[in-house]
PDB file of C-alpha atoms in Angstrom:
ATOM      1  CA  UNK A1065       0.000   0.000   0.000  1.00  0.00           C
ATOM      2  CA  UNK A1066       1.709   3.576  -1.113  1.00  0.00           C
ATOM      3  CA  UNK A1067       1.766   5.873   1.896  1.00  0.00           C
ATOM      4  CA  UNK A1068       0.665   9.708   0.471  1.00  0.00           C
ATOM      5  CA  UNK A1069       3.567  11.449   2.214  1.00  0.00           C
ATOM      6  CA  UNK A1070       1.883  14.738   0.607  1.00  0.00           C
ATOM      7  CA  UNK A1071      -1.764  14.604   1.028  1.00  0.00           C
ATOM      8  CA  UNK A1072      -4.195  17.644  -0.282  1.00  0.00           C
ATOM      9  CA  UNK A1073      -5.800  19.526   2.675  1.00  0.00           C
ATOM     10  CA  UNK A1074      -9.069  18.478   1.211  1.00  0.00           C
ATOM     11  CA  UNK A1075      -8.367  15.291   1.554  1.00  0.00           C
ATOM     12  CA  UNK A1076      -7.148  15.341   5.292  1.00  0.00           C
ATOM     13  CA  UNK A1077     -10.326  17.830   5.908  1.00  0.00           C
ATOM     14  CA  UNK A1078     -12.439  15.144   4.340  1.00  0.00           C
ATOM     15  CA  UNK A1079     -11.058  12.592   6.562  1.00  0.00           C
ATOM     16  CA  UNK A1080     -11.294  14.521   9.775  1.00  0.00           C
ATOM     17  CA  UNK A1081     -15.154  14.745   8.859  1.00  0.00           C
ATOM     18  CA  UNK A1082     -15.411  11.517   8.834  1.00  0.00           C
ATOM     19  CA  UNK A1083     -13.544  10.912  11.842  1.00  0.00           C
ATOM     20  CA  UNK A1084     -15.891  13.184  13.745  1.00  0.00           C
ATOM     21  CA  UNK A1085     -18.902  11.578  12.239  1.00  0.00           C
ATOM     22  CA  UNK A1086     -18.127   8.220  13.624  1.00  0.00           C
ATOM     23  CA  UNK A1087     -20.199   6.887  16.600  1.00  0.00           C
ATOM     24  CA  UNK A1088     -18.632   7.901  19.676  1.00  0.00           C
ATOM     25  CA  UNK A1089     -17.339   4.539  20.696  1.00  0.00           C
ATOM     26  CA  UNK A1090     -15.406   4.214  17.547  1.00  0.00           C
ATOM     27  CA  UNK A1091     -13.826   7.835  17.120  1.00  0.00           C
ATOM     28  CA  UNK A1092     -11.141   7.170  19.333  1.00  0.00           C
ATOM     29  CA  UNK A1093      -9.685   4.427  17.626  1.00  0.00           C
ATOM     30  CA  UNK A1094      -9.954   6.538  14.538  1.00  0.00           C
ATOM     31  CA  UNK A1095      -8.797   9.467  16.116  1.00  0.00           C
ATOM     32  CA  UNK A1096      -5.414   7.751  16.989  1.00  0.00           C
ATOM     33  CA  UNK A1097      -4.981   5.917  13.739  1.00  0.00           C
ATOM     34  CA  UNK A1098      -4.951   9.658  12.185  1.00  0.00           C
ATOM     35  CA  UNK A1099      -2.582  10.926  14.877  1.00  0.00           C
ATOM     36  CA  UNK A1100      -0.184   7.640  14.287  1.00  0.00           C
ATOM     37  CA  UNK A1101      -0.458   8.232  10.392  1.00  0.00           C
ATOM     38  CA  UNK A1102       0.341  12.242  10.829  1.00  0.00           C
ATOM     39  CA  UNK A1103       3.265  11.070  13.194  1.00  0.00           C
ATOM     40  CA  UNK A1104       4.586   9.284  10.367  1.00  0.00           C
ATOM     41  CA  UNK A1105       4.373  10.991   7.941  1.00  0.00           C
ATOM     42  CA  UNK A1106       5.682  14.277  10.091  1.00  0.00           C
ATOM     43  CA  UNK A1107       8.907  11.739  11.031  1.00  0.00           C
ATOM     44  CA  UNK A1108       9.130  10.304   7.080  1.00  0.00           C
ATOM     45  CA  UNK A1109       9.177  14.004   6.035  1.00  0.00           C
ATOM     46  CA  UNK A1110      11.393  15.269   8.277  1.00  0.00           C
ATOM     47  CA  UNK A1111      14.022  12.472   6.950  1.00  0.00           C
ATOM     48  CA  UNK A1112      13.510  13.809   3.150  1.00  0.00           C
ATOM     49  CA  UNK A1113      11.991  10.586   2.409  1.00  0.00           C
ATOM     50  CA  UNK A1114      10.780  11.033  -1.432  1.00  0.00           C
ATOM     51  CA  UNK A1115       8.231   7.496  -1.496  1.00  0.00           C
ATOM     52  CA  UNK A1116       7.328   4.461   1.253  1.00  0.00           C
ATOM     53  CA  UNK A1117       5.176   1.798   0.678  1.00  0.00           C
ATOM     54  CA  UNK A1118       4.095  -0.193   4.525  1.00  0.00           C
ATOM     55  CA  UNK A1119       3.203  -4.095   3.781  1.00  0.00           C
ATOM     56  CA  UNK A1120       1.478  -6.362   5.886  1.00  0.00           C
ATOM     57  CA  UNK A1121       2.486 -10.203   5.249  1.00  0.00           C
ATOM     58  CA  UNK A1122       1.637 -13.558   7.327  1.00  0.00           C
ATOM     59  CA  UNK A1123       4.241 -14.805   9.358  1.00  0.00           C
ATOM     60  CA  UNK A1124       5.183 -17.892  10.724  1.00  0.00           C
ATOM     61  CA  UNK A1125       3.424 -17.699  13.703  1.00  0.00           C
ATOM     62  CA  UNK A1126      -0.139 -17.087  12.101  1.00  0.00           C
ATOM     63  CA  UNK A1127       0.588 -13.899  13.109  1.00  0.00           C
ATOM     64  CA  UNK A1128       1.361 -10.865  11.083  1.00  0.00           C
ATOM     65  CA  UNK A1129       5.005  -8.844  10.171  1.00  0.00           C
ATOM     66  CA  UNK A1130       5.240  -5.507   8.625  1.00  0.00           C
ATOM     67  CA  UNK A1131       7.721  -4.279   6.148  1.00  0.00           C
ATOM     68  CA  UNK A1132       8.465  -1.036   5.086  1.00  0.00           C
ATOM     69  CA  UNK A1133      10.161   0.168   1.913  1.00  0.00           C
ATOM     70  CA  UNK A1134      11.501   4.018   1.873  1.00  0.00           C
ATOM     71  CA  UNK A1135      13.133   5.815  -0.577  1.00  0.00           C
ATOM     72  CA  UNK A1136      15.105   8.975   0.738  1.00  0.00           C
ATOM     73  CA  UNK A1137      17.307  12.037  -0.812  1.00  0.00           C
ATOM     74  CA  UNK A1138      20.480  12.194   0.731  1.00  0.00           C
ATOM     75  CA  UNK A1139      23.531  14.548   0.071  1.00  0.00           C
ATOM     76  CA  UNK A1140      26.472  13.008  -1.766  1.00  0.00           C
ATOM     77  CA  UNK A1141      30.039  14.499  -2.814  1.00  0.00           C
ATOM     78  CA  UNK A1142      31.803  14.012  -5.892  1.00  0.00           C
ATOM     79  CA  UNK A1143      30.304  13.517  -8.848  1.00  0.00           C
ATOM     80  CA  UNK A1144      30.347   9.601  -9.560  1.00  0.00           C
ATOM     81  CA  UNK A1145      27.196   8.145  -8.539  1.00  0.00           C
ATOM     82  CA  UNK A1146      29.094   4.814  -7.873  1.00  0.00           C
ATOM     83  CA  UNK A1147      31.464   5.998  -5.153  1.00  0.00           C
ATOM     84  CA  UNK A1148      29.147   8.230  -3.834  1.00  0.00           C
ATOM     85  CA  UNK A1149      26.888   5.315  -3.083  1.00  0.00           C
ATOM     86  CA  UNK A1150      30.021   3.181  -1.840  1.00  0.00           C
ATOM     87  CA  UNK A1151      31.267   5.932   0.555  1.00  0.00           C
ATOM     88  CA  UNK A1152      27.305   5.987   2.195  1.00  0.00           C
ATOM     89  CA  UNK A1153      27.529   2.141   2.142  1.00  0.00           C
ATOM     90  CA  UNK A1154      30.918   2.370   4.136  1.00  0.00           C
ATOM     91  CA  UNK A1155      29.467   5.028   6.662  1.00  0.00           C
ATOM     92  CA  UNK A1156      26.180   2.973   7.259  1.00  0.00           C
ATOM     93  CA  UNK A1157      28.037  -0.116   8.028  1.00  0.00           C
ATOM     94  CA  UNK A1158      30.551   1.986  10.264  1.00  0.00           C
ATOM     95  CA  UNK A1159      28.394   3.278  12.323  1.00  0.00           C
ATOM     96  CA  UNK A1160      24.719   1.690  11.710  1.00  0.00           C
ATOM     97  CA  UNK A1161      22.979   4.800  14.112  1.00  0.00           C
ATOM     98  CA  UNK A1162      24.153   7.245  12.695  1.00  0.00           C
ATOM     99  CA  UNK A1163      22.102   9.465   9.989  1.00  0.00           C
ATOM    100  CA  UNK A1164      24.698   9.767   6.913  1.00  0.00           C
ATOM    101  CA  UNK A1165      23.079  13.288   5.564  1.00  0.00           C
ATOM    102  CA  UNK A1166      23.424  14.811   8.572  1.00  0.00           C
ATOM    103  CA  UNK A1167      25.853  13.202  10.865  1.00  0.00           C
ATOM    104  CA  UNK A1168      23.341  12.968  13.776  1.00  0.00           C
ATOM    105  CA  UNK A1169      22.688   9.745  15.760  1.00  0.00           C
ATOM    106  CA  UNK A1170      19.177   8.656  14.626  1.00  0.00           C
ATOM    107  CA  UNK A1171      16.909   5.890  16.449  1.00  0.00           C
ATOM    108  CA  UNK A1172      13.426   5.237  14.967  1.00  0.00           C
ATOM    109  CA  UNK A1173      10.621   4.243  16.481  1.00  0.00           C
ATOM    110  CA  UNK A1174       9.767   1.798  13.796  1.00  0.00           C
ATOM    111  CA  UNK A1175      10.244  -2.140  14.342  1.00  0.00           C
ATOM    112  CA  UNK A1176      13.461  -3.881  14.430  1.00  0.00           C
ATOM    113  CA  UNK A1177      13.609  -6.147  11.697  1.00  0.00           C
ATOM    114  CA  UNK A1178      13.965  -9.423  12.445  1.00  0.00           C
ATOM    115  CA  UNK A1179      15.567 -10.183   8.846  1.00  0.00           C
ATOM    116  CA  UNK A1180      15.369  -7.589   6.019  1.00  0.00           C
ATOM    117  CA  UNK A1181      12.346  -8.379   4.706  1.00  0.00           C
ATOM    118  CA  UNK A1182      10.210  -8.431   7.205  1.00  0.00           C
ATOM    119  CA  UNK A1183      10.291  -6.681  10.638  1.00  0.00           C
ATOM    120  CA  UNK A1184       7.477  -7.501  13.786  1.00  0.00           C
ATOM    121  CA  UNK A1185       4.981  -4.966  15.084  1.00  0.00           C
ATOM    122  CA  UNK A1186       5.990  -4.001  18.128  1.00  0.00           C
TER     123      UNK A1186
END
């Protein structure tokens, strides 16, 4: 499922309504799904992240896994794609917490992956 990471104010309007025209012992559930997708997308945003897509897949415990695929803009120097992406490659594995555009130490509050496919709710 593609995640709008830029969604018209109409839209978001539209879905407020019909938030707030929910029976009352179902609006808070709704109410916190829209605060946990504006959360995300805020967080996605903030991290210059140009498209995600969020799956859901069965798991081996008839349970469910999610997986998450982003796709972000980062700054690179030099001029040769190829050794740009090596030298990010080299940082990331260096020093895994650490955000390579900015230097900062970074910690998500999205799942741990328990392999790279696939990462538990939780």
């Amino acid at each position: 499922m593609p995640l709008d990471l830029d969604p018209p104010i109409e839209k978001l309007t539209a879905l407020v309504n019909d938030i707030l025209a929910l029976p009352e012992e179902t609006r808070g559930e709704a109410e916190r799904v829209l605060r946990l997708y504006a959360g995300v997308v805020t967080a996605l945003n903030f991290h210059d992240v140009q498209g995600c897509a969020i799956g859901v897949h069965p798991d081996d415990e008839c349970g469910f896994a999610q997986s998450v695929l982003t796709f972000s803009t980062v700054s690179a120097s030099g001029v040769n794609a190829t050794l740009a992406l090596a030298d990010l490659a080299v940082a990331a594995a260096q020093e895994p917490d650490k955000d390579a555009a900015s230097g900062a130490s970074v910690r998500h509050g999205l799942p741990r992956c328990r392999d790279s496919q696939h990462c538990r709710a939780g």
